[in-house]
mmCIF file of C-alpha atoms and ligand atoms in Angstrom:
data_model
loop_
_atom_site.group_PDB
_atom_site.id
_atom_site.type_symbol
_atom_site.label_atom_id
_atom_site.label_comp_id
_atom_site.label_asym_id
_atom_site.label_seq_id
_atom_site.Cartn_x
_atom_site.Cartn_y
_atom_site.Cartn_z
ATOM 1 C CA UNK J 846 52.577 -56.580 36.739
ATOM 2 C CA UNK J 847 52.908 -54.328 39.517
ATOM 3 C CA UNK J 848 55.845 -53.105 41.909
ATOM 4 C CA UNK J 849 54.402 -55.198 44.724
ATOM 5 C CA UNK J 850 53.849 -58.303 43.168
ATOM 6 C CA UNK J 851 57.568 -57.637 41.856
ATOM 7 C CA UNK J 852 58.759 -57.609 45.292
ATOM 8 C CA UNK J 853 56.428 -60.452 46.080
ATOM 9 C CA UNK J 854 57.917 -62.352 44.071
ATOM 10 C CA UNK J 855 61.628 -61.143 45.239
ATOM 11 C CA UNK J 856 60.543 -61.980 48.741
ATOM 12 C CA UNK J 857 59.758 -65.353 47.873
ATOM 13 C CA UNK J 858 62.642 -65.811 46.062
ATOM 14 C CA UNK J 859 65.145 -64.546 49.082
ATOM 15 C CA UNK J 860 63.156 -66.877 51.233
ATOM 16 C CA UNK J 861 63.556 -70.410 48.979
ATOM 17 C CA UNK J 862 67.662 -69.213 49.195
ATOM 18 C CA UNK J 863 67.695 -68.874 52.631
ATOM 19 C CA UNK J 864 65.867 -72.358 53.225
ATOM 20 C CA UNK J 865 67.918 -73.747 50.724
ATOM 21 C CA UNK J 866 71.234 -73.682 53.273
ATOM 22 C CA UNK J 867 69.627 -76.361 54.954
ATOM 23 C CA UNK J 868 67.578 -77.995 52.782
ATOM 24 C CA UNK J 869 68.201 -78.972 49.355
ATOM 25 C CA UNK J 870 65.832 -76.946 46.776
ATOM 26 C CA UNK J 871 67.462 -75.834 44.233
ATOM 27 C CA UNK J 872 71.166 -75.149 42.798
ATOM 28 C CA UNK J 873 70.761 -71.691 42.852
ATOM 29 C CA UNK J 874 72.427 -70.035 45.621
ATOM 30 C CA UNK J 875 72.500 -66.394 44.560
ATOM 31 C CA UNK J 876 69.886 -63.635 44.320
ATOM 32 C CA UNK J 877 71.342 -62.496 40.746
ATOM 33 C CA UNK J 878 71.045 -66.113 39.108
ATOM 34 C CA UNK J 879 67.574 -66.889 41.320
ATOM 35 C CA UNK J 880 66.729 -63.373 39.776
ATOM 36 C CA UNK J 881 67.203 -64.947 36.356
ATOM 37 C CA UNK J 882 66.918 -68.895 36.594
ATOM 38 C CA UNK J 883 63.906 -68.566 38.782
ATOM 39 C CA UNK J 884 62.049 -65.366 38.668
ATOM 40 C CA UNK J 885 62.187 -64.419 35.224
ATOM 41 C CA UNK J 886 61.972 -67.919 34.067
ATOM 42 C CA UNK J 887 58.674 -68.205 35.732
ATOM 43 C CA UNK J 888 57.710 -65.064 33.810
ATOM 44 C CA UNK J 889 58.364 -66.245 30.380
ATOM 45 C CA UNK J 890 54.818 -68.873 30.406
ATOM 46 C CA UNK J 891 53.036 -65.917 31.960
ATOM 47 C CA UNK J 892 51.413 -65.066 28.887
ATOM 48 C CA UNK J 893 49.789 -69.076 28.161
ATOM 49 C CA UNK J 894 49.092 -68.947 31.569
ATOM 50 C CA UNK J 895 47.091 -66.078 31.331
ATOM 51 C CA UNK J 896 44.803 -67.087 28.056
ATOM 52 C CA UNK J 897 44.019 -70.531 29.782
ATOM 53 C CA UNK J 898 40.427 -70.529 31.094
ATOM 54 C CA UNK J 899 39.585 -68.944 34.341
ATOM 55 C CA UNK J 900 39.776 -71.358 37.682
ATOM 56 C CA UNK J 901 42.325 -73.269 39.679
ATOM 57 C CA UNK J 902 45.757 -73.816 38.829
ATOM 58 C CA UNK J 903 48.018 -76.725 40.000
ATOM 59 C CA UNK J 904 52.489 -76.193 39.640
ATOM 60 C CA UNK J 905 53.435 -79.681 38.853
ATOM 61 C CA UNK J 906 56.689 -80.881 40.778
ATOM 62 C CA UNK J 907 56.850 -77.453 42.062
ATOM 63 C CA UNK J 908 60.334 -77.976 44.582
ATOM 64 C CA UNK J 909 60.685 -74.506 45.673
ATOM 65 C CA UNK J 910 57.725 -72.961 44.249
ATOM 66 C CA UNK J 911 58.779 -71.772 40.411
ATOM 67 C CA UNK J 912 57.019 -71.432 38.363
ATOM 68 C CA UNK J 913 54.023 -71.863 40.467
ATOM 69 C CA UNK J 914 54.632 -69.237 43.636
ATOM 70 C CA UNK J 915 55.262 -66.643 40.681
ATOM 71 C CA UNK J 916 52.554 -67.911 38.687
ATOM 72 C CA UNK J 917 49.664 -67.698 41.443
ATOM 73 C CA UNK J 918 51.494 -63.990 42.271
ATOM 74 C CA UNK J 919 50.946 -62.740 38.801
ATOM 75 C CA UNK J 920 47.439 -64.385 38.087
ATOM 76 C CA UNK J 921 45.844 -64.039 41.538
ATOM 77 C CA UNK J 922 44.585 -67.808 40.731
ATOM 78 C CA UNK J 923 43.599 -70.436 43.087
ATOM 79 C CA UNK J 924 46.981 -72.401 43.566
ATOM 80 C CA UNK J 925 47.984 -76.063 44.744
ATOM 81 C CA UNK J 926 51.454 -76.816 44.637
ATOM 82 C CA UNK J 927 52.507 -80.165 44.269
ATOM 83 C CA UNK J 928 55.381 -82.326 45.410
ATOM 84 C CA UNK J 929 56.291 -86.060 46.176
ATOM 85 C CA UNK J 930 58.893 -84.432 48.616
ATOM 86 C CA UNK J 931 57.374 -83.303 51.907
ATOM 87 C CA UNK J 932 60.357 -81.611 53.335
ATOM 88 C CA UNK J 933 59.778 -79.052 50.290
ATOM 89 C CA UNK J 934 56.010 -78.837 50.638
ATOM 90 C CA UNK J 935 56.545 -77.733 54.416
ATOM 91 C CA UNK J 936 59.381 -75.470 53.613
ATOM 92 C CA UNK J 937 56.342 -74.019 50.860
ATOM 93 C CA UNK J 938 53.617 -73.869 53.209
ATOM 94 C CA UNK J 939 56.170 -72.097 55.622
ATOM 95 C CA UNK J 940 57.177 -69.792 53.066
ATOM 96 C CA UNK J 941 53.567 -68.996 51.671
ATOM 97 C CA UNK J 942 52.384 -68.148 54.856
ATOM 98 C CA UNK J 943 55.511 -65.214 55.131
ATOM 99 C CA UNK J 944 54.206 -64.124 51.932
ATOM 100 C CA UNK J 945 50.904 -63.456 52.876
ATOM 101 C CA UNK J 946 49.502 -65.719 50.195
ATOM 102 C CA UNK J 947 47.892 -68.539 52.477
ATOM 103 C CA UNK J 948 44.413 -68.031 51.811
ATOM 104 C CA UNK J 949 45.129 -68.238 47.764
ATOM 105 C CA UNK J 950 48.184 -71.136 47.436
ATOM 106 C CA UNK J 951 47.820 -74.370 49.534
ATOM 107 C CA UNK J 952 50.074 -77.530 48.758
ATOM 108 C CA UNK J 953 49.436 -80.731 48.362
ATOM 109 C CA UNK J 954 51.832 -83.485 48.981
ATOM 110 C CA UNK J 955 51.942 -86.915 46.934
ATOM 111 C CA UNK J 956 52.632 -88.136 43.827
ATOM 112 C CA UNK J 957 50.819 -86.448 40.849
ATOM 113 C CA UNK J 958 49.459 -89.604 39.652
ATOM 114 C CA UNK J 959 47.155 -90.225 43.073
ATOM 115 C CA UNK J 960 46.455 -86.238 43.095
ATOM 116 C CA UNK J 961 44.669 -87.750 39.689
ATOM 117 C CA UNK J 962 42.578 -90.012 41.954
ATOM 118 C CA UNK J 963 41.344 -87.200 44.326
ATOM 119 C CA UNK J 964 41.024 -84.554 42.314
ATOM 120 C CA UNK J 965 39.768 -85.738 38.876
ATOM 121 C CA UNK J 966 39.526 -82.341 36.261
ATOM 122 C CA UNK J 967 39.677 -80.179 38.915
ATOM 123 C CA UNK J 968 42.083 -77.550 37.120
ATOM 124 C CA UNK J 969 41.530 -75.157 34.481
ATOM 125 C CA UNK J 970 45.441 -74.518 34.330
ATOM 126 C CA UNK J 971 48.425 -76.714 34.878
ATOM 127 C CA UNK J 972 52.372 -76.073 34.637
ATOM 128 C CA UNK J 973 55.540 -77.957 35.080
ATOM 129 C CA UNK J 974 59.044 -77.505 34.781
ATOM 130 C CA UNK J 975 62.161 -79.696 34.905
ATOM 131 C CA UNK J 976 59.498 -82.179 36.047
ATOM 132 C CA UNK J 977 59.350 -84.581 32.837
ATOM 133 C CA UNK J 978 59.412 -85.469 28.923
ATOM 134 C CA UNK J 979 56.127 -84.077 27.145
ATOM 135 C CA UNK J 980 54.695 -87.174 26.584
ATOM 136 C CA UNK J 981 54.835 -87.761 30.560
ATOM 137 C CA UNK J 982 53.528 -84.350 31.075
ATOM 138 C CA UNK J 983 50.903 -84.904 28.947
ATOM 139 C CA UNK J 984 50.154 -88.414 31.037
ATOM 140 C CA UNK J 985 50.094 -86.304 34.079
ATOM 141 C CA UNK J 986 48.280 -83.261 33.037
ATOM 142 C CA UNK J 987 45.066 -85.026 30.958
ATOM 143 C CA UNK J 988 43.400 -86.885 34.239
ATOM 144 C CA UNK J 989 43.523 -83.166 36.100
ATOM 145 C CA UNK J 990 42.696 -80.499 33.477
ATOM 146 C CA UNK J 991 39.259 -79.990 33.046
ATOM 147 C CA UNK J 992 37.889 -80.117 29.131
ATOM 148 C CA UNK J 993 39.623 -76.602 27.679
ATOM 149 C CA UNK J 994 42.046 -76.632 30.468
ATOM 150 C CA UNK J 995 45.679 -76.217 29.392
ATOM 151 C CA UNK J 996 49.291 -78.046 29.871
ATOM 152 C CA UNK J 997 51.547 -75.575 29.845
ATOM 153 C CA UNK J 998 55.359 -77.095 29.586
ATOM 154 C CA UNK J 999 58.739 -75.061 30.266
ATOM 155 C CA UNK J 1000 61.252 -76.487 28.425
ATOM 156 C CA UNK J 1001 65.008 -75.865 28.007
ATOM 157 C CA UNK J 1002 65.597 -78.322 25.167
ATOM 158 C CA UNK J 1003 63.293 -80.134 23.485
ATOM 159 C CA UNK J 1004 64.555 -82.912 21.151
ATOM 160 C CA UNK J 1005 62.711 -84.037 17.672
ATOM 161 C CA UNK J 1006 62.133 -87.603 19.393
ATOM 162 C CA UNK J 1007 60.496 -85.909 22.298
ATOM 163 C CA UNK J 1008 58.677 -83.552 20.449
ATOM 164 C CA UNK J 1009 57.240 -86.029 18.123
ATOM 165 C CA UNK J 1010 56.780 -88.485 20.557
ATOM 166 C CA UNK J 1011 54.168 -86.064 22.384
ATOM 167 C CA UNK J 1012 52.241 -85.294 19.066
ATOM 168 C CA UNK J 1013 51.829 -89.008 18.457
ATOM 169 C CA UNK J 1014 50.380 -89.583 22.049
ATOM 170 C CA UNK J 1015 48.429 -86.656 22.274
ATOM 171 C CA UNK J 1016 45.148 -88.183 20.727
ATOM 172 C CA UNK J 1017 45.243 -90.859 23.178
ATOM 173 C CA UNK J 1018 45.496 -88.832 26.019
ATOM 174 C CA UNK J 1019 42.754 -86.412 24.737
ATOM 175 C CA UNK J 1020 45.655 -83.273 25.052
ATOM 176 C CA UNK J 1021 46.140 -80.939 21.667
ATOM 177 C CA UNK J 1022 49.168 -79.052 20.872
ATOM 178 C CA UNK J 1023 48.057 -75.217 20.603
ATOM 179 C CA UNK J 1024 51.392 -73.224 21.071
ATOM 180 C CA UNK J 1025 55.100 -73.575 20.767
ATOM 181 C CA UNK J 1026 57.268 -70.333 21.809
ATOM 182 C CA UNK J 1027 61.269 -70.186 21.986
ATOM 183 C CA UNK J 1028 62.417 -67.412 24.242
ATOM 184 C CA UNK J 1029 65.919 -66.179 25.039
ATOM 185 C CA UNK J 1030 66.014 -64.816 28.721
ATOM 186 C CA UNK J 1031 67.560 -60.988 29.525
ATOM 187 C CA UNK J 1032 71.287 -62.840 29.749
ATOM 188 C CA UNK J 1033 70.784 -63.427 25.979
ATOM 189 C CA UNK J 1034 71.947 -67.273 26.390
ATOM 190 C CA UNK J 1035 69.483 -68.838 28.116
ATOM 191 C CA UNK J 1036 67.056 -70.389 26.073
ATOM 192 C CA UNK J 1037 63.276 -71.769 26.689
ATOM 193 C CA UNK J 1038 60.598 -73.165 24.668
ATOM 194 C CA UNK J 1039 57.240 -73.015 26.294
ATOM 195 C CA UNK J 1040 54.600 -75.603 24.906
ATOM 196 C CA UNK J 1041 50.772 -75.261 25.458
ATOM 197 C CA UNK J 1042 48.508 -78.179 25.197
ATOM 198 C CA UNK J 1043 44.865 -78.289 25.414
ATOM 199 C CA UNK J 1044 42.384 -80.843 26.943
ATOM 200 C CA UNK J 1045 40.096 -81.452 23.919
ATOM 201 C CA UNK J 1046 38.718 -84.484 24.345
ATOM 202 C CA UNK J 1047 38.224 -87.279 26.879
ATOM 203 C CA UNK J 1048 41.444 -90.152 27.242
ATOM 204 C CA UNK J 1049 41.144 -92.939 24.886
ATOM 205 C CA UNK J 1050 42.740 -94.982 27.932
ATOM 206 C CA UNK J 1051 42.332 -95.187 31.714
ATOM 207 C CA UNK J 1052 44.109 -92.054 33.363
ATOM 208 C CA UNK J 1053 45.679 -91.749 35.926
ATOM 209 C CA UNK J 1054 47.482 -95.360 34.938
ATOM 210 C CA UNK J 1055 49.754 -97.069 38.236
ATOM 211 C CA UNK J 1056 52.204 -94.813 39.960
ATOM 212 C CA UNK J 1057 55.524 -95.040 37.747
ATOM 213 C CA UNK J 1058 54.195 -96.464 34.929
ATOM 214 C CA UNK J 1059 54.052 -93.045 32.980
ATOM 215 C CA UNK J 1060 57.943 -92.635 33.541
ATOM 216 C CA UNK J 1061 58.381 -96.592 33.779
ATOM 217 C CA UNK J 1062 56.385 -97.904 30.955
ATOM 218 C CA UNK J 1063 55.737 -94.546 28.690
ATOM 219 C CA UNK J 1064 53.204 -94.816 26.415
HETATM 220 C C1 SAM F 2586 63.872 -80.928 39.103
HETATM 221 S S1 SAM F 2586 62.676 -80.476 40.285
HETATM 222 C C2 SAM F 2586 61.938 -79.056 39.522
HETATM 223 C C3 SAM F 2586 61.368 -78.102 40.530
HETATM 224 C C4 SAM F 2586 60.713 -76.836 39.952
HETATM 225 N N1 SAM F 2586 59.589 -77.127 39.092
HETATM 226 C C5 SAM F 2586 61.726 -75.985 39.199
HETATM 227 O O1 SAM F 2586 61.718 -75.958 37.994
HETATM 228 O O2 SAM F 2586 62.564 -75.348 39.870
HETATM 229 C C6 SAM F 2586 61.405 -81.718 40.095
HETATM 230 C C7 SAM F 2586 60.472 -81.799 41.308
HETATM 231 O O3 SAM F 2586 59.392 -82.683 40.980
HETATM 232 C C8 SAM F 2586 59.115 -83.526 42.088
HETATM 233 N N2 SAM F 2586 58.525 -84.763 41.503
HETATM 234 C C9 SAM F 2586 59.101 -85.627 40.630
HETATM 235 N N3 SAM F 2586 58.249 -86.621 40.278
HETATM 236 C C10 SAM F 2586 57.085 -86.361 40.953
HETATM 237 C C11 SAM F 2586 55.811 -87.034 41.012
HETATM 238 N N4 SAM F 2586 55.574 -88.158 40.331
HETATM 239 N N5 SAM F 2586 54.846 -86.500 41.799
HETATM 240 C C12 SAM F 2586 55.091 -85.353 42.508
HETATM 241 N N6 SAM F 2586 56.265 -84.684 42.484
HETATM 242 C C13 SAM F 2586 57.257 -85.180 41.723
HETATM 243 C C14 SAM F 2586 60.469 -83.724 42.771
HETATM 244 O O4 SAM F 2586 60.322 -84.029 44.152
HETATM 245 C C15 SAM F 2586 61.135 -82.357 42.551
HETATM 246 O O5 SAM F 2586 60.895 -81.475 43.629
#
């Protein structure tokens, strides 16, 4: 990575705090912990991200951007940044333009389910964080990925029952379980598992199912 995408990256960072006074994106409110939570955080899926296929990439419930501003920094990919919330997605397209990055990250407001409807395997990459159990994830993710297209998930904790729940599903949804890396960020307590799926096959079912009824009626 270089020095400028480093302060890229900063910038961005310094820009979500400053919005966040009047808007509510995040609990972060200092550059040392946005440093960390954020930035770094972001970082830690950078190598997945890379070994997914080349083509567009889509930040899942992005709020203020992470991992997905960092993300598209770092890979120089074609980026859509998604959100239900279109306070934050203005705030984004606001901030993107400061960054110089408008003609690479666009956002796209909505629930991910409908983006499903739209935009059927239009990505080749996918991420999401603090957005949803695996299983839902994986509900989300299959409809958009194209065929070798990758899922990849930043956890904190993942429990057994989750865990297992996603393997079960995964045929279903046509989504295969390639990776599974624990991390412990610089402050030596902070701990994240990132989890990469693959699309492998086509659904067994009919994706995207009704708005809700991934978190509503899981699978
Ligand atoms: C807890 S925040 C996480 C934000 C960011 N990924 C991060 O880790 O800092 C979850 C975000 O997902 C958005 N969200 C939740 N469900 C969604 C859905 N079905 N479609 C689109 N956005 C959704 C919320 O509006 C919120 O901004």
């Amino acid at each position: 990575m270089t020095e400028d995408m480093a302060a890229l990256m900063q910038s961005h960072l310094e820009l979500v705090i400053e919005a966040n006074k009047t808007t509510n994106l995040t609990r972060i409110d200092s550059l040392e912990d946005g440093l960390l939570l954020h930035v770094e955080d972001s970082l830690v899926g950078l190598d997945e991200c890379l070994s997914a296929p080349e083509g567009k990439y889509a930040d899942l419930g992005t709020g203020g951007g992470f991992p997905g501003i960092t993300i598209a920094i770092a890979t120089g990919r074609p980026t859509t940044l998604v959100d239900t919330r279109r306070k934050k997605t203005a705030i984004l397209d606001g901030i993107v333009e400061e960054l110089g990055l408008a003609d690479q990250v666009s956002t796209h407001t909505g629930r991910i389910e409908e983006m499903a409807l739209e935009h059927p395997k239009a990505f080749s990459l996918i991420t999401a964080r603090a957005l949803a159990q695996l299983s839902v994830l994986l509900e989300f993710s299959s409809p958009l990925l194209k065929m070798g297209g990758r899922l990849v998930c930043y956890k904190a904790q993942v429990s057994d029952g989750e865990f297992n729940h996603a393997l079960e599903v995964q045929d279903m949804l046509g989504m295969k379980l390639v990776s599974q890396r624990s991390v412990y960020l610089s402050d030596g307590e902070t701990f994240r598992t990132i989890l990469v799926f693959e699309k492998t096959a086509r659904p067994r079912i009919k994706l995207p199912r009704p708005v809700s009824y991934a978190q509503k009626k899981p699978l």
